[in-house]
Short mmCIF file of C-alpha atoms and ligand atoms in Angstrom, two decimals:
data_model
loop_
_atom_site.label_atom_id
_atom_site.label_comp_id
_atom_site.label_asym_id
_atom_site.label_seq_id
_atom_site.Cartn_x
_atom_site.Cartn_y
_atom_site.Cartn_z
CA MET A 3 20.94 -1.47 0.31
CA ALA A 4 18.05 0.86 -0.40
CA SER A 5 14.43 0.88 -1.36
CA ILE A 6 12.91 -2.57 -1.58
CA PRO A 7 9.50 -2.72 -3.26
CA GLN A 8 6.91 -3.22 -0.52
CA LYS A 9 4.66 -5.58 -2.36
CA TYR A 10 7.27 -7.14 -4.60
CA THR A 11 10.26 -7.67 -2.33
CA CYS A 12 13.27 -8.69 -4.34
CA TRP A 13 17.07 -8.72 -4.40
CA THR A 14 18.13 -5.05 -4.39
CA LYS A 15 21.54 -3.39 -4.44
CA HIS A 16 22.14 0.34 -4.12
CA TYR A 17 25.48 1.88 -5.12
CA ARG A 18 26.77 5.43 -4.64
CA SER A 19 28.49 5.43 -8.02
CA LEU A 20 28.64 3.02 -10.94
CA GLU A 21 29.68 3.20 -14.56
CA SER A 22 26.21 1.99 -15.46
CA THR A 23 23.50 0.04 -13.60
CA ASN A 24 22.89 -1.98 -16.79
CA LYS A 25 26.60 -2.83 -17.03
CA GLU A 26 26.64 -3.83 -13.35
CA ALA A 27 23.67 -6.11 -14.02
CA HIS A 28 25.68 -7.96 -16.71
CA THR A 29 28.67 -8.23 -14.34
CA LEU A 30 26.57 -9.64 -11.51
CA LEU A 31 24.85 -12.05 -13.88
CA SER A 32 28.21 -13.40 -15.11
CA SER A 33 29.48 -13.84 -11.57
CA LYS A 34 26.15 -15.48 -10.61
CA ASP A 35 26.08 -13.04 -7.68
CA ILE A 36 22.44 -12.07 -8.11
CA ALA A 37 18.96 -13.47 -7.52
CA ILE A 38 16.36 -12.72 -10.18
CA PRO A 39 14.20 -10.63 -10.11
CA ALA A 40 16.68 -8.01 -9.01
CA VAL A 41 16.94 -4.24 -8.78
CA ILE A 42 20.15 -2.22 -9.10
CA ILE A 43 20.18 1.48 -8.25
CA ALA A 44 22.99 4.03 -8.45
CA ASP A 45 23.10 7.61 -7.15
CA GLU A 46 25.25 8.54 -10.14
CA GLN A 47 26.64 6.85 -13.26
CA THR A 48 29.98 7.70 -14.82
CA LYS A 49 29.25 5.95 -18.14
CA GLY A 50 25.47 5.79 -18.30
CA ARG A 51 24.23 4.08 -21.45
CA GLY A 52 21.51 5.47 -23.69
CA ARG A 53 19.86 3.97 -26.75
CA GLU A 54 21.73 3.55 -30.03
CA GLY A 55 25.11 3.66 -28.25
CA ARG A 56 24.46 7.16 -26.92
CA GLN A 57 25.60 8.35 -23.49
CA TRP A 58 23.09 8.94 -20.68
CA VAL A 59 24.48 11.84 -18.67
CA SER A 60 24.00 10.75 -15.05
CA PRO A 61 24.96 13.20 -12.30
CA LYS A 62 23.66 12.84 -8.70
CA GLY A 63 20.07 13.89 -8.11
CA ASN A 64 18.32 11.77 -10.72
CA LEU A 65 17.12 8.17 -10.75
CA TYR A 66 19.23 5.45 -12.39
CA ILE A 67 17.77 1.98 -12.00
CA SER A 68 17.97 -1.42 -13.68
CA LEU A 69 15.37 -4.11 -13.14
CA ILE A 70 16.60 -7.60 -13.99
CA VAL A 71 13.80 -9.99 -14.84
CA SER A 72 13.18 -13.32 -16.50
CA PRO A 73 9.55 -13.12 -17.64
CA CYS A 74 7.47 -16.18 -18.49
CA VAL A 75 6.77 -15.15 -22.09
CA LYS A 76 8.08 -16.24 -25.50
CA ASP A 77 11.38 -14.68 -26.56
CA ALA A 78 9.76 -12.73 -29.39
CA TYR A 79 7.60 -10.81 -26.91
CA LEU A 80 10.43 -9.62 -24.67
CA PRO A 81 10.76 -6.18 -26.38
CA GLN A 82 7.22 -5.44 -25.12
CA LEU A 83 8.81 -5.02 -21.68
CA SER A 84 9.84 -1.49 -22.58
CA PHE A 85 6.13 -0.56 -22.78
CA VAL A 86 5.50 -2.32 -19.45
CA ALA A 87 8.28 -0.14 -17.98
CA ALA A 88 6.88 2.99 -19.62
CA LEU A 89 3.45 2.40 -18.03
CA ALA A 90 5.11 1.94 -14.62
CA LEU A 91 7.05 5.18 -15.08
CA ARG A 92 3.92 7.14 -15.93
CA LYS A 93 2.00 5.65 -12.97
CA THR A 94 4.90 6.77 -10.75
CA ILE A 95 5.30 10.35 -11.93
CA ALA A 96 1.95 11.50 -13.36
CA PRO A 97 0.21 11.76 -9.94
CA LEU A 98 3.03 14.03 -8.68
CA LEU A 99 2.67 16.63 -11.41
CA LYS A 100 0.92 19.97 -11.16
CA GLU A 101 -2.59 19.95 -12.52
CA GLY A 102 -2.79 20.28 -16.29
CA ILE A 103 0.80 19.18 -16.93
CA SER A 104 0.97 16.56 -19.69
CA CYS A 105 2.80 13.25 -19.27
CA GLU A 106 3.01 11.23 -22.48
CA TYR A 107 4.80 8.29 -24.05
CA LYS A 108 6.92 8.80 -27.14
CA TRP A 109 7.61 5.70 -29.20
CA PRO A 110 9.72 3.70 -28.72
CA ASN A 111 11.11 4.26 -25.22
CA ASP A 112 10.72 7.85 -24.05
CA MET A 113 8.57 9.63 -21.49
CA LEU A 114 7.69 13.28 -22.11
CA VAL A 115 6.42 15.90 -19.67
CA GLU A 116 5.01 18.99 -21.35
CA GLY A 117 6.46 17.62 -24.63
CA LYS A 118 10.00 17.42 -23.21
CA LYS A 119 11.99 14.25 -22.53
CA ILE A 120 12.08 13.42 -18.83
CA ALA A 121 13.00 9.72 -18.89
CA GLY A 122 14.33 7.00 -21.15
CA ILE A 123 14.29 3.22 -21.09
CA LEU A 124 17.03 0.91 -22.35
CA LEU A 125 16.38 -2.82 -22.68
CA GLU A 126 19.36 -5.16 -22.86
CA ARG A 127 19.45 -8.95 -23.06
CA GLY A 128 21.40 -10.81 -20.41
CA LYS A 129 21.89 -14.41 -19.44
CA ASP A 130 21.21 -15.99 -16.07
CA LEU A 131 24.21 -18.31 -15.88
CA ALA A 132 22.92 -19.86 -12.66
CA ASP A 133 19.69 -20.97 -14.35
CA ASN A 134 20.72 -20.74 -18.00
CA LYS A 135 17.56 -18.69 -18.66
CA PRO A 136 17.34 -15.59 -20.86
CA VAL A 137 16.94 -12.44 -18.83
CA VAL A 138 16.14 -8.84 -19.66
CA ILE A 139 17.79 -5.83 -18.07
CA VAL A 140 15.34 -2.94 -18.04
CA GLY A 141 17.37 0.23 -17.50
CA ILE A 142 15.43 3.37 -16.60
CA GLY A 143 16.83 6.88 -16.27
CA LEU A 144 14.52 9.57 -14.85
CA ASN A 145 15.56 13.22 -14.59
CA VAL A 146 14.41 14.24 -11.11
CA LEU A 147 16.32 17.21 -9.67
CA HIS A 148 17.87 18.47 -12.90
CA HIS A 149 18.44 17.61 -16.53
CA PRO A 150 21.55 17.79 -18.68
CA GLN A 151 21.86 20.22 -21.57
CA LEU A 152 22.21 18.04 -24.66
CA GLU A 153 22.64 19.10 -28.25
CA GLU A 154 20.95 16.00 -29.70
CA VAL A 155 17.83 16.32 -27.50
CA ARG A 156 16.64 19.90 -27.58
CA ALA A 157 13.51 19.47 -25.51
CA ILE A 158 14.44 18.00 -22.15
CA THR A 159 13.15 18.50 -18.60
CA HIS A 160 13.14 17.14 -15.02
CA LEU A 161 10.48 16.17 -12.51
CA TYR A 162 11.11 18.87 -9.89
CA ALA A 163 10.25 21.57 -12.43
CA HIS A 164 6.67 20.25 -12.59
CA LEU A 165 5.88 18.92 -9.09
CA ALA A 166 2.63 19.82 -7.39
CA LYS A 167 4.34 19.56 -3.95
CA LYS A 168 8.08 19.65 -3.33
CA ARG A 169 9.62 17.24 -0.80
CA GLY A 170 13.16 16.24 0.31
CA GLY A 171 15.61 15.02 -2.39
CA ALA A 172 17.02 11.68 -1.18
CA GLU A 173 13.77 10.65 0.43
CA LYS A 174 12.03 11.53 -2.79
CA LEU A 175 14.40 9.40 -4.89
CA ASN A 176 13.85 6.40 -2.60
CA ALA A 177 10.10 6.90 -2.73
CA LEU A 178 10.25 7.17 -6.51
CA SER A 179 12.30 4.00 -6.97
CA THR A 180 10.00 2.05 -4.63
CA SER A 181 6.90 3.24 -6.45
CA LEU A 182 8.48 2.53 -9.85
CA CYS A 183 9.39 -1.03 -8.82
CA GLU A 184 5.94 -1.73 -7.40
CA HIS A 185 4.22 -0.51 -10.55
CA PHE A 186 6.71 -2.30 -12.81
CA PHE A 187 6.22 -5.68 -11.13
CA ALA A 188 2.44 -5.21 -11.05
CA TYR A 189 2.30 -4.39 -14.79
CA MET A 190 4.74 -7.22 -15.56
CA LYS A 191 2.44 -9.68 -13.82
CA GLN A 192 -0.54 -8.32 -15.76
CA TRP A 193 1.44 -8.72 -19.01
CA GLU A 194 2.56 -12.28 -18.19
CA ASP A 195 -0.98 -13.30 -17.16
CA GLU A 196 -3.02 -11.55 -19.87
CA GLY A 197 -0.70 -10.68 -22.73
CA PHE A 198 0.01 -7.32 -24.35
CA VAL A 199 -3.46 -5.97 -25.30
CA ARG A 200 -4.20 -3.94 -22.13
CA ILE A 201 -0.61 -2.64 -22.02
CA GLN A 202 -0.90 -1.61 -25.68
CA GLU A 203 -4.25 0.16 -25.07
CA GLU A 204 -3.01 2.04 -22.01
CA TRP A 205 0.15 3.12 -23.85
CA MET A 206 -1.90 4.34 -26.82
CA SER A 207 -4.24 6.33 -24.57
CA HIS A 208 -1.34 8.54 -23.43
CA ALA A 209 0.96 8.46 -26.46
CA THR A 210 2.11 11.60 -28.21
CA GLY A 211 1.74 12.17 -31.92
CA ILE A 212 -0.89 9.59 -32.90
CA GLY A 213 -2.56 10.75 -36.11
CA THR A 214 0.19 13.26 -36.89
CA SER A 215 3.04 13.30 -39.38
CA ILE A 216 6.25 11.77 -38.10
CA LYS A 217 9.64 10.75 -39.44
CA VAL A 218 11.18 7.52 -38.11
CA ARG A 219 14.93 7.29 -38.50
CA LEU A 220 16.49 3.80 -38.53
CA ALA A 221 20.20 2.96 -38.76
CA ASN A 222 20.27 3.23 -42.55
CA GLN A 223 16.86 4.46 -43.64
CA GLU A 224 14.17 6.98 -42.84
CA HIS A 225 10.37 6.76 -43.23
CA SER A 226 7.90 9.64 -43.07
CA GLY A 227 4.18 9.12 -42.64
CA ILE A 228 1.21 9.31 -40.32
CA PHE A 229 1.70 7.64 -36.93
CA LYS A 230 -1.23 5.22 -36.57
CA GLY A 231 -0.25 3.74 -33.20
CA LEU A 232 1.31 0.71 -31.58
CA SER A 233 1.03 -2.76 -33.16
CA PRO A 234 0.19 -5.85 -31.08
CA LYS A 235 3.93 -6.59 -31.15
CA GLY A 236 4.98 -3.12 -29.98
CA ALA A 237 5.96 -1.80 -33.41
CA CYS A 238 5.23 1.75 -34.57
CA ILE A 239 2.56 1.64 -37.32
CA LEU A 240 3.15 4.23 -40.02
CA THR A 241 1.00 5.00 -43.06
CA LEU A 242 3.28 6.15 -45.87
CA PRO A 243 2.22 8.86 -48.38
CA ASN A 244 1.46 6.06 -50.92
CA GLY A 245 -1.01 4.49 -48.45
CA GLN A 246 1.24 1.55 -47.61
CA GLU A 247 1.31 0.57 -43.91
CA VAL A 248 4.70 -0.22 -42.42
CA HIS A 249 5.54 -1.56 -38.96
CA MET A 250 8.81 -0.22 -37.58
CA THR A 251 10.38 -2.12 -34.72
CA ALA A 252 13.20 0.27 -33.76
CA GLY A 253 14.14 3.82 -34.46
CA ASP A 254 14.10 7.43 -33.41
CA VAL A 255 10.94 9.44 -33.96
CA PHE A 256 10.86 13.07 -35.05
CA PHE A 257 7.56 14.93 -35.14
CA THR A 258 7.28 16.83 -38.37
CA ASP A 259 4.05 18.60 -37.41
CA THR A 260 5.75 20.55 -34.59
CA PRO A 261 8.00 23.56 -35.10
CA GLN A 262 10.79 22.22 -32.87
CA GLY A 263 11.07 18.94 -34.84
CA GLU A 264 11.39 16.80 -31.72
C1 BTN B 24 17.56 6.49 -23.69
O1 BTN B 24 18.51 6.64 -24.47
O2 BTN B 24 16.56 7.22 -23.74
C2 BTN B 24 17.61 5.40 -22.65
C3 BTN B 24 18.34 5.85 -21.42
C4 BTN B 24 18.42 4.80 -20.34
C5 BTN B 24 19.27 5.27 -19.16
C6 BTN B 24 19.23 4.29 -18.03
S1 BTN B 24 19.88 4.96 -16.53
C7 BTN B 24 19.83 3.40 -15.79
C8 BTN B 24 20.27 2.39 -16.83
N1 BTN B 24 21.71 2.27 -16.83
C9 BTN B 24 22.27 2.75 -17.94
O3 BTN B 24 23.49 2.79 -18.17
N2 BTN B 24 21.31 3.18 -18.78
C10 BTN B 24 19.98 2.98 -18.22
#
């Protein structure tokens, strides 16, 4: 057992090594061996899952966490949880950064520090067999001590490269997971009580690329246009060259205004 959120105490399990914290969440849900809300943490993952079926390289030294929740909102709103998680991530890491270092959201699920990917969020649907309620597994990977070299993501970084003050590794990871959980449950409550508007506004105020040219790549199509912001449903609003406005609900974003194309 490890870090339990101080204000939002909940069922927590900490493993040395797992294939994936998200996968473990599904396993525990099917065996009904879990109490929701729950937190699963692993020191390393051997088959970490990324978005779009990609791998999330997960050696020791970084944060791998899944929060399992069953929010009191309509099913259609559940994808908004990835923005709730993004806000919690930023609240956790931004205060630790050296002055002047940027910390921004990249639609749909990424966190950037100095324009480089530092964290990703993967939402998966699960089922609470004990209660027969729909649940969401919010998987968060944060590069803390180091970052992998990946061909598909050229601009990538880790927290320790940008810290204002350096502290001990394990202690730091525990402190980070506790802080992340506290912020996540606080934002989730705000979202359940008030809806998405304040979450949407806060996300927009620290999002990268608003007003610039972007390309959004979906499974079988691509759209280029000006990124107008986040819709009330969490979609990316794009103005196409012909003036048409489209709302994209999933995809990978590439900034076409920047030389590195990330
Ligand atoms: C992305 O592709 O950007 C999302 C990465 C999400 C990785 C996290 S690490 C904890 C959780 N368990 C997994 O297997 N994946 C998520």
